[in-house]
Coordinates of C-alpha atoms in Angstrom, one line a residue:
G27 CA 28.2 111.3 53.6
A28 CA 31.4 112.9 54.8
L29 CA 33.4 109.8 53.7
V30 CA 31.8 109.9 50.2
A31 CA 32.6 113.6 49.9
G32 CA 36.1 113.0 51.0
V33 CA 36.6 110.3 48.4
F34 CA 35.1 112.5 45.7
F35 CA 37.3 115.5 46.6
G36 CA 40.3 113.2 46.8
S37 CA 39.7 111.6 43.4
F38 CA 38.6 114.7 41.4
G39 CA 40.1 117.6 43.2
R40 CA 42.6 119.5 41.1
N41 CA 44.4 121.4 43.9
V42 CA 46.1 120.6 47.1
N43 CA 43.4 122.2 49.3
C44 CA 40.7 119.8 48.0
R45 CA 42.9 116.8 48.6
Q46 CA 43.7 118.0 52.2
L47 CA 40.0 118.5 52.8
S48 CA 39.3 115.0 51.6
V49 CA 41.8 113.5 54.1
F50 CA 40.3 115.6 56.9
F51 CA 36.7 114.4 56.1
S52 CA 37.9 110.7 56.0
L53 CA 39.7 110.9 59.3
F54 CA 36.7 112.7 60.9
V55 CA 34.4 109.9 59.8
L56 CA 36.7 107.1 61.0
V57 CA 37.1 108.8 64.5
C58 CA 33.3 109.2 64.8
V59 CA 32.7 105.5 64.0
E60 CA 35.4 104.4 66.4
K61 CA 33.8 106.4 69.2
I62 CA 30.4 105.0 68.5
V63 CA 31.7 101.5 68.7
A64 CA 33.7 102.1 71.8
N65 CA 30.7 103.7 73.6
A66 CA 28.4 100.8 72.8
T67 CA 27.4 98.9 76.0
P68 CA 27.6 95.1 76.1
Q69 CA 23.8 95.0 76.4
Q70 CA 23.4 96.9 73.1
T71 CA 25.9 94.6 71.4
E72 CA 24.0 91.5 72.6
Q73 CA 20.7 93.0 71.3
H74 CA 22.3 93.7 67.9
I75 CA 23.5 90.1 67.7
A76 CA 20.2 88.7 68.8
R77 CA 18.3 90.9 66.2
N78 CA 20.6 89.6 63.4
E79 CA 20.0 86.0 64.5
N80 CA 16.3 86.4 64.6
L81 CA 16.4 87.9 61.1
K82 CA 18.4 85.0 59.8
T83 CA 16.0 82.5 61.4
A84 CA 13.0 84.2 59.9
R85 CA 14.5 84.2 56.4
Y86 CA 15.4 80.5 56.8
Q87 CA 11.8 79.6 57.9
D88 CA 10.4 81.6 54.9
R89 CA 12.7 79.6 52.5
C90 CA 11.5 76.3 54.1
K91 CA 7.9 77.2 53.7
L92 CA 8.5 78.2 50.0
F93 CA 10.3 74.8 49.4
D94 CA 7.5 72.8 51.0
S95 CA 4.8 74.7 49.0
I96 CA 6.7 73.9 45.7
H97 CA 6.9 70.2 46.5
A98 CA 3.2 70.1 47.6
R99 CA 2.0 71.2 44.2
P100 CA 1.2 68.9 41.4
M101 CA 3.8 68.6 38.7
F102 CA 1.6 70.6 36.2
P103 CA -1.1 73.0 37.1
P104 CA -4.6 71.9 35.9
T105 CA -4.5 74.6 33.2
L106 CA -1.0 73.7 31.9
S107 CA -0.6 71.7 28.7
L108 CA 2.4 70.1 27.0
R109 CA 1.8 71.8 23.7
G110 CA 3.8 72.6 20.6
A111 CA 3.0 74.7 17.5
G112 CA 2.7 71.7 15.3
P113 CA 0.9 71.5 11.9
K114 CA -2.6 72.9 12.2
T115 CA -5.6 70.7 11.2
K116 CA -8.5 71.9 9.1
S117 CA -11.6 72.9 10.9
K118 CA -15.1 71.7 10.1
K119 CA -15.9 75.0 8.4
T120 CA -13.3 74.4 5.6
G121 CA -15.0 71.2 4.6
S122 CA -12.6 68.8 6.2
T123 CA -13.3 65.1 5.9
K124 CA -11.9 64.4 9.3
A125 CA -13.3 61.2 10.9
P126 CA -15.4 61.6 14.0
K127 CA -13.4 61.9 17.2
E128 CA -13.2 58.7 19.2
K129 CA -12.6 59.0 22.9
T130 CA -11.0 56.3 24.9
S131 CA -10.7 56.7 28.7
T132 CA -8.5 54.7 31.0
K133 CA -8.3 54.3 34.7
K134 CA -6.0 51.5 35.7
E135 CA -3.2 50.5 37.9
A136 CA 0.2 49.5 36.6
P137 CA 0.7 45.8 35.9
K138 CA 3.1 43.9 38.0
E139 CA 5.9 44.1 35.5
S140 CA 5.2 47.2 33.3
N141 CA 8.1 46.0 31.0
G142 CA 10.5 46.8 33.8
L143 CA 9.9 50.5 33.4
L144 CA 8.4 51.0 36.9
P145 CA 9.6 49.8 40.3
P146 CA 8.1 46.4 41.2
D147 CA 6.6 47.7 44.5
S148 CA 4.9 50.7 42.8
T149 CA 1.2 50.8 42.0
P150 CA 0.5 54.1 40.2
V151 CA -3.1 55.0 39.5
V152 CA -3.4 56.6 36.0
T153 CA -6.4 58.1 34.3
G154 CA -6.6 59.7 30.9
L155 CA -8.9 60.3 27.9
L156 CA -7.7 60.1 24.3
E157 CA -9.0 63.2 22.6
S158 CA -7.1 63.0 19.4
H159 CA -8.0 60.8 16.4
P160 CA -6.7 57.2 16.9
G161 CA -4.9 57.3 13.5
S162 CA -3.3 60.7 14.0
R163 CA 0.4 61.3 14.6
D164 CA -0.5 63.9 17.2
I165 CA -1.3 62.8 20.7
K166 CA -3.8 64.7 22.9
I167 CA -4.8 63.2 26.3
G168 CA -7.2 65.0 28.5
K169 CA -8.2 64.6 32.1
F170 CA -4.8 63.1 32.8
S171 CA -4.1 62.3 36.5
L172 CA -1.2 60.3 38.1
E173 CA -1.1 59.1 41.6
M174 CA 2.1 57.4 43.0
F175 CA 2.6 55.9 46.5
G176 CA -0.6 57.7 47.6
K177 CA 0.7 61.1 46.4
M178 CA -1.0 63.0 43.6
L179 CA 1.7 64.0 41.1
V180 CA -0.5 65.2 38.3
E181 CA -4.2 66.1 38.5
D182 CA -6.7 66.8 35.7
T183 CA -4.0 67.9 33.2
Q184 CA -3.9 67.9 29.4
I185 CA -1.0 66.4 27.5
E186 CA -0.6 67.4 23.9
L187 CA 2.3 66.2 21.8
N188 CA 2.4 67.3 18.2
Y189 CA 4.3 65.4 15.5
G190 CA 7.7 66.9 14.7
R191 CA 8.0 68.9 17.9
R192 CA 10.5 68.5 20.7
Y193 CA 9.6 68.9 24.4
G194 CA 11.3 69.2 27.7
L195 CA 10.2 68.7 31.3
L196 CA 11.2 71.2 33.9
G197 CA 10.7 70.7 37.7
S198 CA 12.3 70.2 41.0
N199 CA 13.6 66.9 42.2
G200 CA 11.0 64.4 43.2
V201 CA 8.0 66.1 41.5
G202 CA 7.5 63.1 39.1
K203 CA 9.3 64.0 35.8
S204 CA 10.9 60.5 35.3
T205 CA 7.7 58.8 36.6
L206 CA 5.7 60.6 33.9
L207 CA 8.0 59.4 31.2
R208 CA 7.9 55.9 32.5
I209 CA 4.1 56.0 32.5
L210 CA 4.1 57.1 28.9
A211 CA 6.6 54.4 27.9
A212 CA 4.7 51.7 29.7
R213 CA 1.5 52.8 27.8
L214 CA -0.5 53.2 30.9
V215 CA -2.2 56.1 29.1
P216 CA -4.2 55.6 25.8
I217 CA -1.4 56.0 23.3
P218 CA -2.3 54.7 19.8
A219 CA -0.7 51.5 18.9
H220 CA 0.9 52.8 15.7
I221 CA 3.1 55.2 17.7
D222 CA 6.4 53.8 18.9
V223 CA 7.8 54.7 22.3
F224 CA 11.5 54.3 23.2
L225 CA 12.6 55.3 26.7
L226 CA 16.3 55.9 27.1
S227 CA 16.6 56.3 30.9
E228 CA 19.6 54.2 31.8
E229 CA 22.8 52.6 30.3
A230 CA 22.8 49.3 28.5
R231 CA 22.7 46.3 30.9
P232 CA 25.9 44.4 31.5
S233 CA 26.2 41.3 29.4
D234 CA 28.7 39.1 27.6
L235 CA 27.9 40.9 24.3
N236 CA 30.2 43.6 23.1
A237 CA 28.9 47.0 22.0
M238 CA 28.5 46.0 18.4
Q239 CA 26.6 42.8 19.2
F240 CA 24.4 44.5 21.8
V241 CA 23.2 47.2 19.3
I242 CA 22.7 44.7 16.5
K243 CA 20.7 42.4 18.7
A244 CA 18.5 45.3 19.8
V245 CA 17.8 46.2 16.2
Q246 CA 17.1 42.5 15.3
D247 CA 14.5 42.5 18.1
E248 CA 12.9 45.6 16.7
V249 CA 12.7 44.0 13.2
A250 CA 11.1 41.0 14.7
R251 CA 8.5 43.2 16.5
L252 CA 7.7 45.1 13.3
E253 CA 7.3 41.9 11.3
A254 CA 4.9 40.5 13.8
K255 CA 3.0 43.8 13.8
S256 CA 2.9 43.8 10.0
E257 CA 1.3 40.4 9.9
A258 CA -1.3 41.4 12.4
L259 CA -2.1 44.5 10.5
L260 CA -2.3 42.6 7.2
E261 CA -4.9 40.2 8.7
K262 CA -6.9 43.0 10.4
L263 CA -6.8 45.9 7.9
G264 CA -5.7 44.3 4.6
P265 CA -2.8 45.1 2.3
D266 CA -3.9 48.6 1.4
S267 CA -3.8 49.9 5.0
E268 CA -1.8 53.1 5.4
E269 CA -0.5 51.9 8.8
L270 CA 0.7 48.7 7.3
Q271 CA 2.6 50.7 4.6
E272 CA 4.3 52.7 7.3
V273 CA 5.5 49.5 9.0
Y274 CA 6.9 48.3 5.7
E275 CA 8.8 51.5 5.3
R276 CA 10.3 51.1 8.7
L277 CA 11.4 47.6 7.9
D278 CA 13.0 48.8 4.6
A279 CA 14.8 51.6 6.4
L280 CA 16.3 49.2 8.9
D281 CA 17.7 46.9 6.2
P282 CA 19.4 43.9 8.0
A283 CA 22.1 43.8 5.4
T284 CA 23.6 47.1 6.7
F285 CA 23.3 46.3 10.5
E286 CA 27.0 45.9 11.2
K287 CA 28.2 48.9 9.1
R288 CA 25.6 51.3 10.5
A289 CA 26.1 50.1 14.1
G290 CA 29.9 50.5 13.7
E291 CA 29.5 54.1 12.3
L292 CA 27.2 55.1 15.2
L293 CA 29.5 53.6 17.9
H294 CA 32.6 55.1 16.3
G295 CA 30.9 58.5 16.3
L296 CA 30.2 58.1 20.0
G297 CA 33.9 57.5 20.7
F298 CA 34.4 53.8 20.4
D299 CA 37.7 52.6 18.9
K300 CA 38.4 49.1 17.5
A301 CA 39.7 47.8 20.8
R302 CA 36.8 49.0 22.9
L303 CA 34.3 47.6 20.5
A304 CA 35.5 44.1 21.3
V305 CA 35.1 44.6 25.1
P306 CA 31.9 43.0 26.7
T307 CA 29.4 45.5 28.0
K308 CA 29.8 44.0 31.5
S309 CA 33.4 45.3 31.5
L310 CA 32.5 48.8 30.4
S311 CA 31.9 51.7 32.8
G312 CA 28.4 53.2 33.2
G313 CA 29.3 56.1 30.9
W314 CA 30.4 53.9 28.0
R315 CA 27.3 51.6 28.5
M316 CA 25.2 54.7 28.2
R317 CA 26.8 55.4 24.9
V318 CA 25.8 51.9 23.8
A319 CA 22.2 52.6 24.8
L320 CA 22.3 55.9 22.9
A321 CA 23.6 54.1 19.8
E322 CA 20.7 51.6 20.1
A323 CA 18.2 54.5 20.1
L324 CA 19.8 56.3 17.2
F325 CA 19.8 53.1 15.1
I326 CA 16.2 52.2 15.8
K327 CA 14.8 55.7 15.3
P328 CA 11.4 55.2 16.9

């Protein structure tokens, strides 16, 4: 208190006496502190050090317990949903002609390959119930659980993804964010067949193809997949199927005649010059191969 008063008088005092008084208070405090430190016994000093060490140890143990409790929790609490404020559907009271809800449940282990999306030695156990209409663009999966390597990552959770919305996953390292995305991309949950899933999780694989050829080949594979899907839908649902018309629209939008031009524009926008476009992907760094994979996703537009 004397030190604070001294600083106050020294800063705001308007006459010499106040400033002299501030110097006196400051010197008095410093002398008192010096005497207290000088009179402290070695035993008191050791006790003070030990008390500080015990306090640091207790704080460290509390942080460790908090960290362990966070990692022991499921990725999403049972009451949490991945929801968005998408377009609202009409209720039964408004005279909606919505088809009856069909529920499809799954409880299965991942196949051995899983399209290369999951590690070969992993056997995740996934359960889920499709609660949205099979023909809807919105996805609602209830009673979703995910177990990986004997550890329950997600338990009895609801996933709701509405058309036109964007979502993000937040969580500590190791809680299962990437695993959840891979499970969705591998369709180990009941996702309707008319919904495309594209997982961009790593850079383009090294090959003898250059960036332009790599992107064009990926789009050609997508066109072949859509053509096979359109033939299956034509046989199953007929030419007037709404789902079939959507596939035809996707094929028209891709337009094979513009593959090279559009792929070049995308890659140029991502920083590729003419010389780098001619380099095989196996000679590109990981960062540039990630740009090739991003161009592939932007071109396909799932």
